[in-house]
mmCIF file of C-alpha atoms and ligand atoms in Angstrom:
data_model
loop_
_atom_site.group_PDB
_atom_site.id
_atom_site.type_symbol
_atom_site.label_atom_id
_atom_site.label_comp_id
_atom_site.label_asym_id
_atom_site.label_seq_id
_atom_site.Cartn_x
_atom_site.Cartn_y
_atom_site.Cartn_z
ATOM 1 C CA MET A 1 -0.013 -0.002 -0.002
ATOM 2 C CA SER A 2 1.369 3.436 -0.897
ATOM 3 C CA ILE A 3 1.885 5.926 1.922
ATOM 4 C CA ALA A 4 -0.686 8.278 0.320
ATOM 5 C CA SER A 5 -3.467 5.652 0.575
ATOM 6 C CA ASN A 6 -2.563 4.567 4.097
ATOM 7 C CA GLN A 7 -5.699 5.260 6.092
ATOM 8 C CA SER A 8 -3.739 5.471 9.387
ATOM 9 C CA VAL A 9 -1.803 8.535 8.256
ATOM 10 C CA LYS A 10 -3.079 11.530 10.172
ATOM 11 C CA ASN A 11 -2.916 14.751 8.247
ATOM 12 C CA ILE A 12 -3.305 18.261 9.519
ATOM 13 C CA ASP A 13 -3.125 21.042 6.891
ATOM 14 C CA VAL A 14 -2.941 24.642 8.035
ATOM 15 C CA ILE A 15 -3.806 27.631 5.828
ATOM 16 C CA SER A 16 -2.305 30.889 7.054
ATOM 17 C CA VAL A 17 -0.648 34.097 5.861
ATOM 18 C CA LEU A 18 2.079 33.409 8.472
ATOM 19 C CA PRO A 19 2.960 29.739 7.961
ATOM 20 C CA GLU A 20 6.435 30.333 9.444
ATOM 21 C CA MET A 21 4.803 30.655 12.890
ATOM 22 C CA PHE A 22 4.216 26.931 12.910
ATOM 23 C CA LYS A 23 7.944 26.149 13.022
ATOM 24 C CA SER A 24 7.702 26.395 16.777
ATOM 25 C CA LEU A 25 5.758 23.127 16.776
ATOM 26 C CA HIS A 26 8.807 21.123 15.784
ATOM 27 C CA PHE A 27 10.041 20.846 19.392
ATOM 28 C CA GLY A 28 9.362 18.640 22.355
ATOM 29 C CA VAL A 29 6.624 16.005 22.388
ATOM 30 C CA LEU A 30 4.992 17.363 19.232
ATOM 31 C CA GLY A 31 8.308 17.658 17.391
ATOM 32 C CA ARG A 32 9.026 13.995 18.109
ATOM 33 C CA ALA A 33 5.467 12.979 16.951
ATOM 34 C CA LEU A 34 6.082 14.804 13.668
ATOM 35 C CA LYS A 35 9.570 13.327 13.224
ATOM 36 C CA ASN A 36 8.165 9.804 13.886
ATOM 37 C CA ASP A 37 5.340 10.371 11.356
ATOM 38 C CA LEU A 38 2.605 9.826 13.979
ATOM 39 C CA LEU A 39 1.134 13.070 12.637
ATOM 40 C CA ARG A 40 1.764 14.938 9.388
ATOM 41 C CA LEU A 41 1.580 18.741 9.489
ATOM 42 C CA THR A 42 1.614 20.749 6.290
ATOM 43 C CA CYS A 43 1.412 24.543 6.339
ATOM 44 C CA TRP A 44 0.128 26.350 3.278
ATOM 45 C CA ASP A 45 0.696 30.041 2.575
ATOM 46 C CA ALA A 46 -2.653 31.624 1.687
ATOM 47 C CA ARG A 47 -0.762 34.176 -0.463
ATOM 48 C CA ASP A 48 0.342 31.356 -2.823
ATOM 49 C CA TYR A 49 -3.320 31.175 -3.888
ATOM 50 C CA SER A 50 -3.763 34.872 -4.488
ATOM 51 C CA VAL A 51 -4.838 35.849 -7.992
ATOM 52 C CA ASP A 52 -2.685 38.941 -8.417
ATOM 53 C CA LYS A 53 1.020 39.637 -8.666
ATOM 54 C CA HIS A 54 1.037 41.441 -5.265
ATOM 55 C CA ARG A 55 -0.134 38.191 -3.622
ATOM 56 C CA THR A 56 -3.132 40.021 -2.104
ATOM 57 C CA VAL A 57 -5.384 37.981 0.155
ATOM 58 C CA ASP A 58 -7.507 40.741 1.772
ATOM 59 C CA ASP A 59 -9.657 43.672 0.760
ATOM 60 C CA LYS A 60 -11.800 46.472 2.269
ATOM 61 C CA PRO A 61 -15.091 45.442 3.862
ATOM 62 C CA TYR A 62 -18.322 46.135 1.908
ATOM 63 C CA GLY A 63 -20.395 48.631 3.879
ATOM 64 C CA GLY A 64 -17.249 50.354 5.214
ATOM 65 C CA GLY A 65 -15.604 50.048 8.627
ATOM 66 C CA PRO A 66 -12.072 49.532 9.856
ATOM 67 C CA GLY A 67 -9.569 46.942 8.778
ATOM 68 C CA MET A 68 -9.491 44.424 5.973
ATOM 69 C CA VAL A 69 -11.376 41.177 5.267
ATOM 70 C CA MET A 70 -9.756 38.006 3.902
ATOM 71 C CA MET A 71 -11.071 37.285 0.415
ATOM 72 C CA ALA A 72 -12.952 34.062 -0.309
ATOM 73 C CA LYS A 73 -11.171 33.229 -3.541
ATOM 74 C CA PRO A 74 -7.597 32.537 -2.409
ATOM 75 C CA LEU A 75 -8.803 30.540 0.597
ATOM 76 C CA ARG A 76 -11.185 28.505 -1.565
ATOM 77 C CA LYS A 77 -8.337 27.724 -4.001
ATOM 78 C CA ALA A 78 -6.121 26.639 -1.079
ATOM 79 C CA ILE A 79 -8.774 24.316 0.404
ATOM 80 C CA GLN A 80 -9.564 22.839 -2.994
ATOM 81 C CA HIS A 81 -5.863 22.325 -3.720
ATOM 82 C CA ILE A 82 -5.301 20.544 -0.399
ATOM 83 C CA GLN A 83 -8.188 18.221 -1.181
ATOM 84 C CA THR A 84 -6.484 17.157 -4.427
ATOM 85 C CA GLN A 85 -3.395 16.127 -2.359
ATOM 86 C CA ARG A 86 -5.289 13.961 0.158
ATOM 87 C CA ASP A 87 -7.255 10.653 0.066
ATOM 88 C CA LYS A 88 -9.568 11.476 2.943
ATOM 89 C CA PRO A 89 -12.241 14.165 2.732
ATOM 90 C CA ASN A 90 -11.360 17.570 4.195
ATOM 91 C CA TRP A 91 -12.838 18.648 7.501
ATOM 92 C CA VAL A 92 -12.356 22.418 7.615
ATOM 93 C CA VAL A 93 -12.064 24.117 11.005
ATOM 94 C CA TYR A 94 -12.020 27.903 11.060
ATOM 95 C CA LEU A 95 -10.241 29.310 14.183
ATOM 96 C CA SER A 96 -12.262 32.261 15.286
ATOM 97 C CA PRO A 97 -13.461 33.926 18.494
ATOM 98 C CA GLN A 98 -16.991 33.298 17.272
ATOM 99 C CA GLY A 99 -16.556 29.500 17.255
ATOM 100 C CA ALA A 100 -17.718 26.955 19.822
ATOM 101 C CA LEU A 101 -15.436 27.079 22.858
ATOM 102 C CA LEU A 102 -12.777 24.373 22.709
ATOM 103 C CA LYS A 103 -12.784 22.022 25.677
ATOM 104 C CA GLN A 104 -11.197 18.548 26.211
ATOM 105 C CA PRO A 105 -14.190 16.581 24.748
ATOM 106 C CA GLY A 106 -13.852 18.771 21.594
ATOM 107 C CA VAL A 107 -10.182 18.014 21.393
ATOM 108 C CA VAL A 108 -10.902 14.268 21.613
ATOM 109 C CA ARG A 109 -13.635 14.518 18.981
ATOM 110 C CA LEU A 110 -11.333 16.379 16.536
ATOM 111 C CA LYS A 111 -8.470 13.979 17.245
ATOM 112 C CA GLU A 112 -10.774 11.102 16.296
ATOM 113 C CA LYS A 113 -11.786 12.942 13.118
ATOM 114 C CA LEU A 114 -8.155 12.542 11.991
ATOM 115 C CA SER A 115 -8.801 8.828 11.354
ATOM 116 C CA THR A 116 -11.492 9.537 8.758
ATOM 117 C CA HIS A 117 -10.789 13.075 7.617
ATOM 118 C CA ASN A 118 -8.028 15.395 6.621
ATOM 119 C CA LEU A 119 -8.154 18.201 9.119
ATOM 120 C CA VAL A 120 -7.740 21.660 7.556
ATOM 121 C CA LEU A 121 -7.171 24.451 10.036
ATOM 122 C CA LEU A 122 -8.064 27.859 8.542
ATOM 123 C CA CYS A 123 -6.353 30.773 10.310
ATOM 124 C CA GLY A 124 -8.001 34.153 9.874
ATOM 125 C CA ARG A 125 -6.218 37.502 10.261
ATOM 126 C CA TYR A 126 -7.418 41.082 10.002
ATOM 127 C CA GLU A 127 -11.181 41.578 10.530
ATOM 128 C CA GLY A 128 -11.961 37.995 9.598
ATOM 129 C CA ILE A 129 -12.953 36.038 6.497
ATOM 130 C CA ASP A 130 -15.611 36.686 3.807
ATOM 131 C CA GLU A 131 -18.744 35.092 5.210
ATOM 132 C CA ARG A 132 -19.493 33.337 1.940
ATOM 133 C CA LEU A 133 -16.337 31.245 2.277
ATOM 134 C CA ILE A 134 -17.380 30.254 5.782
ATOM 135 C CA GLU A 135 -20.927 29.305 4.691
ATOM 136 C CA SER A 136 -19.703 27.194 1.728
ATOM 137 C CA LEU A 137 -16.543 25.455 2.886
ATOM 138 C CA VAL A 138 -16.122 25.629 6.644
ATOM 139 C CA ASP A 139 -17.374 22.578 8.626
ATOM 140 C CA GLU A 140 -17.035 24.156 12.048
ATOM 141 C CA GLU A 141 -15.717 27.253 13.875
ATOM 142 C CA CYS A 142 -13.594 26.874 16.901
ATOM 143 C CA SER A 143 -12.564 29.346 19.571
ATOM 144 C CA ILE A 144 -9.883 28.660 22.224
ATOM 145 C CA GLY A 145 -11.219 31.263 24.637
ATOM 146 C CA ASP A 146 -13.324 34.356 25.141
ATOM 147 C CA TYR A 147 -10.643 36.847 24.110
ATOM 148 C CA VAL A 148 -9.529 38.115 20.717
ATOM 149 C CA LEU A 149 -6.107 37.101 19.286
ATOM 150 C CA SER A 150 -4.527 38.848 16.383
ATOM 151 C CA GLY A 151 -5.071 35.798 14.228
ATOM 152 C CA GLY A 152 -6.011 32.141 14.292
ATOM 153 C CA GLU A 153 -2.468 30.834 14.299
ATOM 154 C CA PHE A 154 -1.891 30.528 18.008
ATOM 155 C CA ALA A 155 -5.355 28.986 18.373
ATOM 156 C CA ALA A 156 -4.506 26.409 15.683
ATOM 157 C CA MET A 157 -1.251 25.620 17.469
ATOM 158 C CA VAL A 158 -3.093 25.044 20.757
ATOM 159 C CA LEU A 159 -5.523 22.739 19.071
ATOM 160 C CA ILE A 160 -2.738 20.766 17.269
ATOM 161 C CA ASP A 161 -0.810 20.299 20.498
ATOM 162 C CA ALA A 162 -3.839 19.201 22.505
ATOM 163 C CA MET A 163 -4.816 16.658 19.795
ATOM 164 C CA ALA A 164 -1.332 15.374 19.099
ATOM 165 C CA ARG A 165 -0.613 14.316 22.696
ATOM 166 C CA LEU A 166 -3.747 12.108 22.625
ATOM 167 C CA LEU A 167 -2.505 10.094 19.578
ATOM 168 C CA PRO A 168 -1.152 6.582 20.337
ATOM 169 C CA GLY A 169 2.622 6.561 20.776
ATOM 170 C CA VAL A 170 2.988 10.300 21.195
ATOM 171 C CA LEU A 171 3.361 10.382 24.981
ATOM 172 C CA GLY A 172 5.969 8.079 26.352
ATOM 173 C CA ASP A 173 3.753 6.680 29.053
ATOM 174 C CA GLU A 174 0.434 5.537 27.509
ATOM 175 C CA THR A 175 -1.449 6.160 30.752
ATOM 176 C CA SER A 176 -0.353 9.732 31.237
ATOM 177 C CA ALA A 177 -3.056 11.228 29.004
ATOM 178 C CA VAL A 178 -5.737 9.141 30.791
ATOM 179 C CA ASP A 179 -4.927 10.176 34.392
ATOM 180 C CA GLU A 180 -4.572 13.912 33.906
ATOM 181 C CA SER A 181 -6.643 16.985 34.348
ATOM 182 C CA PHE A 182 -9.920 17.098 32.373
ATOM 183 C CA SER A 183 -9.823 13.474 31.168
ATOM 184 C CA ARG A 184 -12.799 12.786 33.484
ATOM 185 C CA GLY A 185 -13.745 16.421 33.814
ATOM 186 C CA LEU A 186 -11.743 16.872 37.078
ATOM 187 C CA LEU A 187 -8.551 18.671 37.815
ATOM 188 C CA GLU A 188 -5.463 16.498 38.444
ATOM 189 C CA TYR A 189 -4.312 15.509 41.932
ATOM 190 C CA PRO A 190 -1.106 17.148 43.262
ATOM 191 C CA GLN A 191 2.241 15.612 42.269
ATOM 192 C CA TYR A 192 5.506 15.426 44.218
ATOM 193 C CA THR A 193 9.031 14.327 43.429
ATOM 194 C CA ARG A 194 12.340 14.170 45.374
ATOM 195 C CA PRO A 195 13.369 15.219 47.893
ATOM 196 C CA GLU A 196 10.879 13.861 50.559
ATOM 197 C CA ASN A 197 11.578 17.030 52.563
ATOM 198 C CA ASP A 198 11.807 20.315 50.638
ATOM 199 C CA GLU A 199 12.779 23.109 53.083
ATOM 200 C CA GLY A 200 10.514 21.558 55.766
ATOM 201 C CA ALA A 201 7.569 20.718 53.449
ATOM 202 C CA ARG A 202 7.078 16.937 53.449
ATOM 203 C CA VAL A 203 5.603 14.704 50.795
ATOM 204 C CA PRO A 204 2.195 13.416 52.005
ATOM 205 C CA GLU A 205 2.834 10.191 53.984
ATOM 206 C CA VAL A 206 0.421 8.051 51.979
ATOM 207 C CA LEU A 207 2.522 8.492 48.790
ATOM 208 C CA LEU A 208 5.478 6.853 50.592
ATOM 209 C CA SER A 209 3.382 3.971 51.936
ATOM 210 C CA GLY A 210 3.543 1.636 48.939
ATOM 211 C CA ASP A 211 -0.176 0.942 49.485
ATOM 212 C CA HIS A 212 -1.482 1.402 45.912
ATOM 213 C CA GLN A 213 -5.153 1.304 46.905
ATOM 214 C CA ALA A 214 -4.670 3.974 49.580
ATOM 215 C CA ILE A 215 -2.714 6.108 47.097
ATOM 216 C CA ALA A 216 -5.438 5.815 44.506
ATOM 217 C CA ARG A 217 -8.159 6.766 47.110
ATOM 218 C CA TRP A 218 -6.046 9.720 48.251
ATOM 219 C CA ARG A 219 -5.483 10.953 44.688
ATOM 220 C CA SER A 220 -9.101 10.616 43.860
ATOM 221 C CA ARG A 221 -10.074 12.619 46.966
ATOM 222 C CA MET A 222 -7.469 15.364 46.203
ATOM 223 C CA ALA A 223 -8.639 15.646 42.563
ATOM 224 C CA LEU A 224 -12.149 16.177 43.851
ATOM 225 C CA GLN A 225 -11.097 18.714 46.509
ATOM 226 C CA ARG A 226 -8.986 20.672 44.067
ATOM 227 C CA THR A 227 -11.765 20.816 41.532
ATOM 228 C CA LEU A 228 -14.179 21.988 44.258
ATOM 229 C CA ALA A 229 -11.690 24.679 45.366
ATOM 230 C CA LYS A 230 -10.378 25.891 41.998
ATOM 231 C CA ARG A 231 -13.030 25.012 39.361
ATOM 232 C CA PRO A 232 -16.345 24.145 41.035
ATOM 233 C CA ASP A 233 -18.058 24.781 37.667
ATOM 234 C CA LEU A 234 -16.534 21.525 36.370
ATOM 235 C CA LEU A 235 -18.257 19.348 39.018
ATOM 236 C CA GLY A 236 -21.642 19.646 37.255
ATOM 237 C CA THR A 237 -20.384 17.584 34.262
ATOM 238 C CA ALA A 238 -17.538 15.548 35.786
ATOM 239 C CA GLN A 239 -17.734 11.755 35.558
ATOM 240 C CA LEU A 240 -17.570 10.731 39.193
ATOM 241 C CA SER A 241 -17.262 7.185 40.584
ATOM 242 C CA ALA A 242 -19.731 6.004 43.277
ATOM 243 C CA GLU A 243 -16.941 6.619 45.862
ATOM 244 C CA GLU A 244 -16.306 10.145 44.575
ATOM 245 C CA LYS A 245 -20.012 10.921 44.589
ATOM 246 C CA LYS A 246 -20.079 10.123 48.344
ATOM 247 C CA ILE A 247 -17.111 12.470 49.026
ATOM 248 C CA ASP A 248 -18.721 15.201 46.857
ATOM 249 C CA SER A 249 -22.043 15.203 48.781
HETATM 250 N N1 ADE B 301 -8.742 34.140 16.403
HETATM 251 C C1 ADE B 301 -8.796 35.263 17.077
HETATM 252 N N2 ADE B 301 -9.135 35.041 18.403
HETATM 253 C C2 ADE B 301 -9.371 33.716 18.435
HETATM 254 C C3 ADE B 301 -9.814 32.852 19.540
HETATM 255 N N3 ADE B 301 -10.066 33.321 20.754
HETATM 256 N N4 ADE B 301 -9.980 31.527 19.263
HETATM 257 C C4 ADE B 301 -9.657 31.031 18.031
HETATM 258 N N5 ADE B 301 -9.258 31.784 16.977
HETATM 259 C C5 ADE B 301 -9.145 33.109 17.227
#
């Protein structure tokens, strides 16, 4: 089977006017995943799909107002060109403050989409993208938070990092993505490492006990306590065990 038709290849294509920004992803855990071909990331320069010699991708908004709007045509050409390079259908995500707020279940859902689709992350700049492009070719809009960034690039990088670390083989320890904050809708329990005594502050005794059941119970209680103290809003939707429900009430 050729590499191109290998269904297990996971492709992310990014369309941006600043594709160079994505070089920072080639480090650490994500860098290793890309090097080991667990994920393929291709960044496309929107200006390469411009239709004039100045490589223009934006124009003034109809109706007046400040700033510039990204034109539909170059972005459409880029999306269509990417589709010709891929076996799986495109799933186009437009990073925008108007999108649905990204949370861990959304990251998991988009990571799973990578098995059946080619994920195209469309990064807007300026005052946004011509609405007709969004209506015709965007499958979903995604926001990483209720604040406005100067473009979708950082949001796309956040999404790529959050998805990549859930892919099999990306994290060294297969369990580490399961145990952590948000995997069940709770914050993570506190962690300690050597020394046992750091300037008088001691590691909780139970973690030195070797009693794995007691450690698991303690961690579960601490995760719950922390969530209650720092993010009580999460408790409404967290998946609690029968034991945890008793502690919570
Ligand atoms: N582009 C600008 N602001 C953004 C945000 N908060 N999330 C996603 N994309 C954006």
